Amino acid sequence: MPPSLGSWHDERLRVRLEETDAMQIVYYSKFFVWMEVGRIGLLREVGLPHAERVRRGFNIPVVQAHADYKAPARFDEEVLVRTRVASIGRTSVKFESEIYRLPEMKLLCTGHTVHALTDGSGRSAPIPEDLRAVLTSS
Amino acid sequence: MPPSLGSWHDERLRVRLEETDAMQIVYYSKFFVWMEVGRIGLLREVGLPHAERVRRGFNIPVVQAHADYKAPARFDEEVLVRTRVASIGRTSVKFESEIYRLPEMKLLCTGHTVHALTDGSGRSAPIPEDLRAVLTSS
Amino acid sequence: MPPSLGSWHDERLRVRLEETDAMQIVYYSKFFVWMEVGRIGLLREVGLPHAERVRRGFNIPVVQAHADYKAPARFDEEVLVRTRVASIGRTSVKFESEIYRLPEMKLLCTGHTVHALTDGSGRSAPIPEDLRAVLTSS
Amino acid sequence: MPPSLGSWHDERLRVRLEETDAMQIVYYSKFFVWMEVGRIGLLREVGLPHAERVRRGFNIPVVQAHADYKAPARFDEEVLVRTRVASIGRTSVKFESEIYRLPEMKLLCTGHTVHALTDGSGRSAPIPEDLRAVLTSS
């Protein structure tokens, strides 16, 4: 995939008690929930809210997910989830994420997800040109 | 609703780290997840697995949920989820649940859920006689 | 418990994909997660953020939870979670919740939780007067 | 890390409704919950249940998590979670996972997690020789 980095989309979240575990830190899988909140927010910002994707009949299921954990998050803290398009291939798109604790902007986690576009019948499909355009210029 | 109590259906579960919170006990909403595991198990046992309900085009969404918490559950403990049909009305069914810590059978939680049968178009519908029969004799 | 209703505290949330289920609506236990977000927000607003409760060594575990579901919530919708103190007893407090779909303010769910104050050793304890005062006037 | 592959530990799970999402498949972060169920089961099998790790005052927080998704899992399906020690370094251990749909053993997901041992004060610490021994021979 050629590099075509978009700009960062920011979402602020507050850690819910439900997201913590008995180690008194946020459970590791929850960072992927936050990355998804960031992706959905980015897609909404570039004009592709969920309703529009449903109308056009395509979907972008996750084919790879990765996280590197740097420091824990704790209950009631505020975190910043930054998301951008890392690269776009013919049929797939890669988002990357950085998650920080606020207000000090301490880096807690970096990660990425890769998604393969599928059409209405669930088959892999090329990314439409207009979608590629908005994601590239995001 | 006339009482028509069925017999108890048992499911054993082990507490997952994801189900605990920073208070080092199981987060309160997770007991409702366990109650649902119990209901699905009871329905499977009486011959109504999910696939059969989908085939017949009906659904049983929750209209009420209630829990009374007696004692906490903790990570890695084994729990027993007991479920039975508490009563059946013309268009609704009530399940009740008791959740125990094993092996000492300490009662952790009692609760219930009420479900309204809906047909394929999502409208409330009378409970079919054969469904009523298996639930009553469960 | 004598009635001592406080005013409503509002939190706006957007439905996450993780909160939905295969019925394409929000899973029933997630409404209790939202109720907790509302409670924590109310407590923060009246000057009792989590850090302060930890410092003072008390906790307010849930002893009862109840929800009545009126209409489903769906992915990417915005919801309003309203929370208020319903009543305060000698050792317990009851919060009530109303959850609406925005922007049309369609009522999705009503519910309540009852909490028993515990001291640092986990024993039931009377609600301190200053806590009672802020909750009553919330 | 020199390779020191242990044997596979197997856990069978049934997909819960709570684990699915509005795409009618299991939500991507839930595979990491299942991987953790597998790890805890493996550690219990080799004589390191959670209670023993608490007693000895060490912890094994996740520092990296990775998943490659091959095919979706759906509500009420049975899945097999296979887990083994992939490698052990001086202060870290890597587990790998394979998740299959039963009964046909269709591969749904492969993944791994890397954990850094920490002592009672939360600092990185060398893996004790007896722990290394049981993990290597697992």
GROMACS .gro file of N, CA and C in nm, chain B residues 18 23 25 27-37 39 50 53 59 61-70 112-113, chain C residues 18 23 25 27-37 39 50 53 59 61-70 112-113:
model
  180
  156GLU      N    1  -1.253  -0.989   3.209
  156GLU     CA    2  -1.327  -0.882   3.141
  156GLU      C    3  -1.456  -0.847   3.215
  161MET      N    4  -1.343  -0.222   4.121
  161MET     CA    5  -1.379  -0.253   4.259
  161MET      C    6  -1.339  -0.399   4.291
  163ILE      N    7  -1.462  -0.669   4.178
  163ILE     CA    8  -1.575  -0.762   4.177
  163ILE      C    9  -1.639  -0.759   4.038
  165TYR      N   10  -1.874  -0.662   3.757
  165TYR     CA   11  -1.952  -0.541   3.727
  165TYR      C   12  -2.101  -0.578   3.721
  166TYR      N   13  -2.185  -0.490   3.775
  166TYR     CA   14  -2.325  -0.529   3.798
  166TYR      C   15  -2.402  -0.567   3.672
  167SER      N   16  -2.372  -0.507   3.559
  167SER     CA   17  -2.449  -0.539   3.438
  167SER      C   18  -2.418  -0.679   3.385
  168LYS      N   19  -2.304  -0.736   3.425
  168LYS     CA   20  -2.264  -0.866   3.372
  168LYS      C   21  -2.356  -0.978   3.421
  169PHE      N   22  -2.422  -0.957   3.535
  169PHE     CA   23  -2.516  -1.058   3.582
  169PHE      C   24  -2.630  -1.076   3.482
  170PHE      N   25  -2.664  -0.969   3.410
  170PHE     CA   26  -2.770  -0.979   3.308
  170PHE      C   27  -2.720  -1.058   3.186
  171VAL      N   28  -2.590  -1.049   3.157
  171VAL     CA   29  -2.532  -1.131   3.050
  171VAL      C   30  -2.543  -1.278   3.089
  172TRP      N   31  -2.512  -1.308   3.216
  172TRP     CA   32  -2.521  -1.447   3.262
  172TRP      C   33  -2.665  -1.496   3.261
  173MET      N   34  -2.761  -1.408   3.300
  173MET     CA   35  -2.902  -1.449   3.295
  173MET      C   36  -2.942  -1.486   3.152
  174GLU      N   37  -2.888  -1.412   3.055
  174GLU     CA   38  -2.920  -1.440   2.915
  174GLU      C   39  -2.858  -1.574   2.872
  175VAL      N   40  -2.736  -1.602   2.918
  175VAL     CA   41  -2.675  -1.732   2.890
  175VAL      C   42  -2.766  -1.843   2.945
  177ARG      N   43  -3.100  -1.825   2.996
  177ARG     CA   44  -3.224  -1.833   2.915
  177ARG      C   45  -3.202  -1.906   2.784
  188HIS      N   46  -3.159  -2.105   1.907
  188HIS     CA   47  -3.169  -1.979   1.833
  188HIS      C   48  -3.206  -2.001   1.686
  191ARG      N   49  -3.573  -2.053   1.639
  191ARG     CA   50  -3.652  -1.932   1.655
  191ARG      C   51  -3.640  -1.841   1.531
  197ASN      N   52  -3.931  -1.354   1.775
  197ASN     CA   53  -3.825  -1.305   1.860
  197ASN      C   54  -3.886  -1.278   1.999
  199PRO      N   55  -3.783  -1.016   2.257
  199PRO     CA   56  -3.706  -0.906   2.317
  199PRO      C   57  -3.742  -0.885   2.464
  200VAL      N   58  -3.645  -0.835   2.537
  200VAL     CA   59  -3.661  -0.807   2.680
  200VAL      C   60  -3.743  -0.679   2.698
  201VAL      N   61  -3.844  -0.683   2.781
  201VAL     CA   62  -3.916  -0.559   2.813
  201VAL      C   63  -3.894  -0.516   2.959
  202GLN      N   64  -3.846  -0.607   3.043
  202GLN     CA   65  -3.813  -0.569   3.180
  202GLN      C   66  -3.697  -0.655   3.229
  203ALA      N   67  -3.608  -0.594   3.306
  203ALA     CA   68  -3.496  -0.668   3.365
  203ALA      C   69  -3.479  -0.620   3.509
  204HIS      N   70  -3.453  -0.713   3.599
  204HIS     CA   71  -3.442  -0.679   3.741
  204HIS      C   72  -3.339  -0.771   3.808
  205ALA      N   73  -3.258  -0.713   3.897
  205ALA     CA   74  -3.163  -0.793   3.974
  205ALA      C   75  -3.151  -0.741   4.116
  206ASP      N   76  -3.143  -0.833   4.211
  206ASP     CA   77  -3.111  -0.800   4.351
  206ASP      C   78  -2.978  -0.867   4.383
  207TYR      N   79  -2.881  -0.784   4.421
  207TYR     CA   80  -2.745  -0.833   4.444
  207TYR      C   81  -2.725  -0.864   4.591
  208LYS      N   82  -2.680  -0.987   4.622
  208LYS     CA   83  -2.665  -1.033   4.760
  208LYS      C   84  -2.520  -1.036   4.805
  250HIS      N   85  -3.497  -1.135   3.743
  250HIS     CA   86  -3.591  -1.185   3.643
  250HIS      C   87  -3.587  -1.098   3.519
  251THR      N   88  -3.636  -1.154   3.410
  251THR     CA   89  -3.656  -1.076   3.288
  251THR      C   90  -3.794  -1.110   3.234
  294GLU      N   91  -1.998  -0.182   1.960
  294GLU     CA   92  -1.978  -0.285   2.062
  294GLU      C   93  -2.101  -0.303   2.150
  299MET      N   94  -2.935  -0.879   1.707
  299MET     CA   95  -3.071  -0.836   1.678
  299MET      C   96  -3.070  -0.693   1.621
  301ILE      N   97  -2.992  -0.418   1.761
  301ILE     CA   98  -3.030  -0.316   1.859
  301ILE      C   99  -2.930  -0.322   1.974
  303TYR      N  100  -2.781  -0.413   2.313
  303TYR     CA  101  -2.799  -0.527   2.404
  303TYR      C  102  -2.852  -0.477   2.538
  304TYR      N  103  -2.943  -0.553   2.598
  304TYR     CA  104  -3.018  -0.499   2.712
  304TYR      C  105  -2.933  -0.461   2.832
  305SER      N  106  -2.823  -0.532   2.856
  305SER     CA  107  -2.742  -0.500   2.974
  305SER      C  108  -2.669  -0.367   2.960
  306LYS      N  109  -2.652  -0.319   2.836
  306LYS     CA  110  -2.575  -0.196   2.814
  306LYS      C  111  -2.647  -0.073   2.869
  307PHE      N  112  -2.780  -0.082   2.882
  307PHE     CA  113  -2.852   0.032   2.941
  307PHE      C  114  -2.808   0.054   3.086
  308PHE      N  115  -2.766  -0.053   3.154
  308PHE     CA  116  -2.716  -0.038   3.291
  308PHE      C  117  -2.577   0.027   3.293
  309VAL      N  118  -2.498   0.004   3.188
  309VAL     CA  119  -2.370   0.074   3.176
  309VAL      C  120  -2.395   0.223   3.159
  310TRP      N  121  -2.493   0.257   3.077
  310TRP     CA  122  -2.526   0.399   3.056
  310TRP      C  123  -2.580   0.461   3.186
  311MET      N  124  -2.663   0.386   3.259
  311MET     CA  125  -2.713   0.440   3.387
  311MET      C  126  -2.597   0.471   3.481
  312GLU      N  127  -2.493   0.387   3.478
  312GLU     CA  128  -2.377   0.411   3.564
  312GLU      C  129  -2.300   0.534   3.517
  313VAL      N  130  -2.289   0.554   3.388
  313VAL     CA  131  -2.226   0.675   3.336
  313VAL      C  132  -2.302   0.798   3.388
  315ARG      N  133  -2.489   0.814   3.669
  315ARG     CA  134  -2.467   0.828   3.814
  315ARG      C  135  -2.333   0.892   3.844
  326HIS      N  136  -1.501   1.033   4.162
  326HIS     CA  137  -1.450   0.905   4.210
  326HIS      C  138  -1.330   0.922   4.304
  329ARG      N  139  -1.434   1.007   4.653
  329ARG     CA  140  -1.493   0.895   4.726
  329ARG      C  141  -1.384   0.798   4.773
  335ASN      N  142  -1.773   0.355   4.963
  335ASN     CA  143  -1.812   0.301   4.832
  335ASN      C  144  -1.964   0.289   4.831
  337PRO      N  145  -2.181   0.032   4.649
  337PRO     CA  146  -2.213  -0.080   4.560
  337PRO      C  147  -2.364  -0.091   4.532
  338VAL      N  148  -2.394  -0.145   4.416
  338VAL     CA  149  -2.533  -0.163   4.373
  338VAL      C  150  -2.594  -0.282   4.447
  339VAL      N  151  -2.714  -0.263   4.503
  339VAL     CA  152  -2.784  -0.376   4.563
  339VAL      C  153  -2.910  -0.414   4.485
  340GLN      N  154  -2.957  -0.321   4.400
  340GLN     CA  155  -3.071  -0.354   4.314
  340GLN      C  156  -3.060  -0.276   4.183
  341ALA      N  157  -3.098  -0.341   4.074
  341ALA     CA  158  -3.100  -0.275   3.944
  341ALA      C  159  -3.227  -0.315   3.872
  342HIS      N  160  -3.289  -0.219   3.803
  342HIS     CA  161  -3.416  -0.245   3.736
  342HIS      C  162  -3.426  -0.161   3.610
  343ALA      N  163  -3.476  -0.219   3.502
  343ALA     CA  164  -3.500  -0.144   3.378
  343ALA      C  165  -3.629  -0.188   3.313
  344ASP      N  166  -3.703  -0.093   3.258
  344ASP     CA  167  -3.819  -0.120   3.173
  344ASP      C  168  -3.786  -0.064   3.035
  345TYR      N  169  -3.789  -0.154   2.936
  345TYR     CA  170  -3.748  -0.117   2.800
  345TYR      C  171  -3.870  -0.080   2.718
  346LYS      N  172  -3.868   0.040   2.659
  346LYS     CA  173  -3.983   0.094   2.584
  346LYS      C  174  -3.963   0.084   2.434
  388HIS      N  175  -3.396   0.212   3.757
  388HIS     CA  176  -3.340   0.265   3.881
  388HIS      C  177  -3.234   0.170   3.934
  389THR      N  178  -3.151   0.224   4.021
  389THR     CA  179  -3.057   0.140   4.096
  389THR      C  180  -3.061   0.184   4.242
   0.00000   0.00000   0.00000
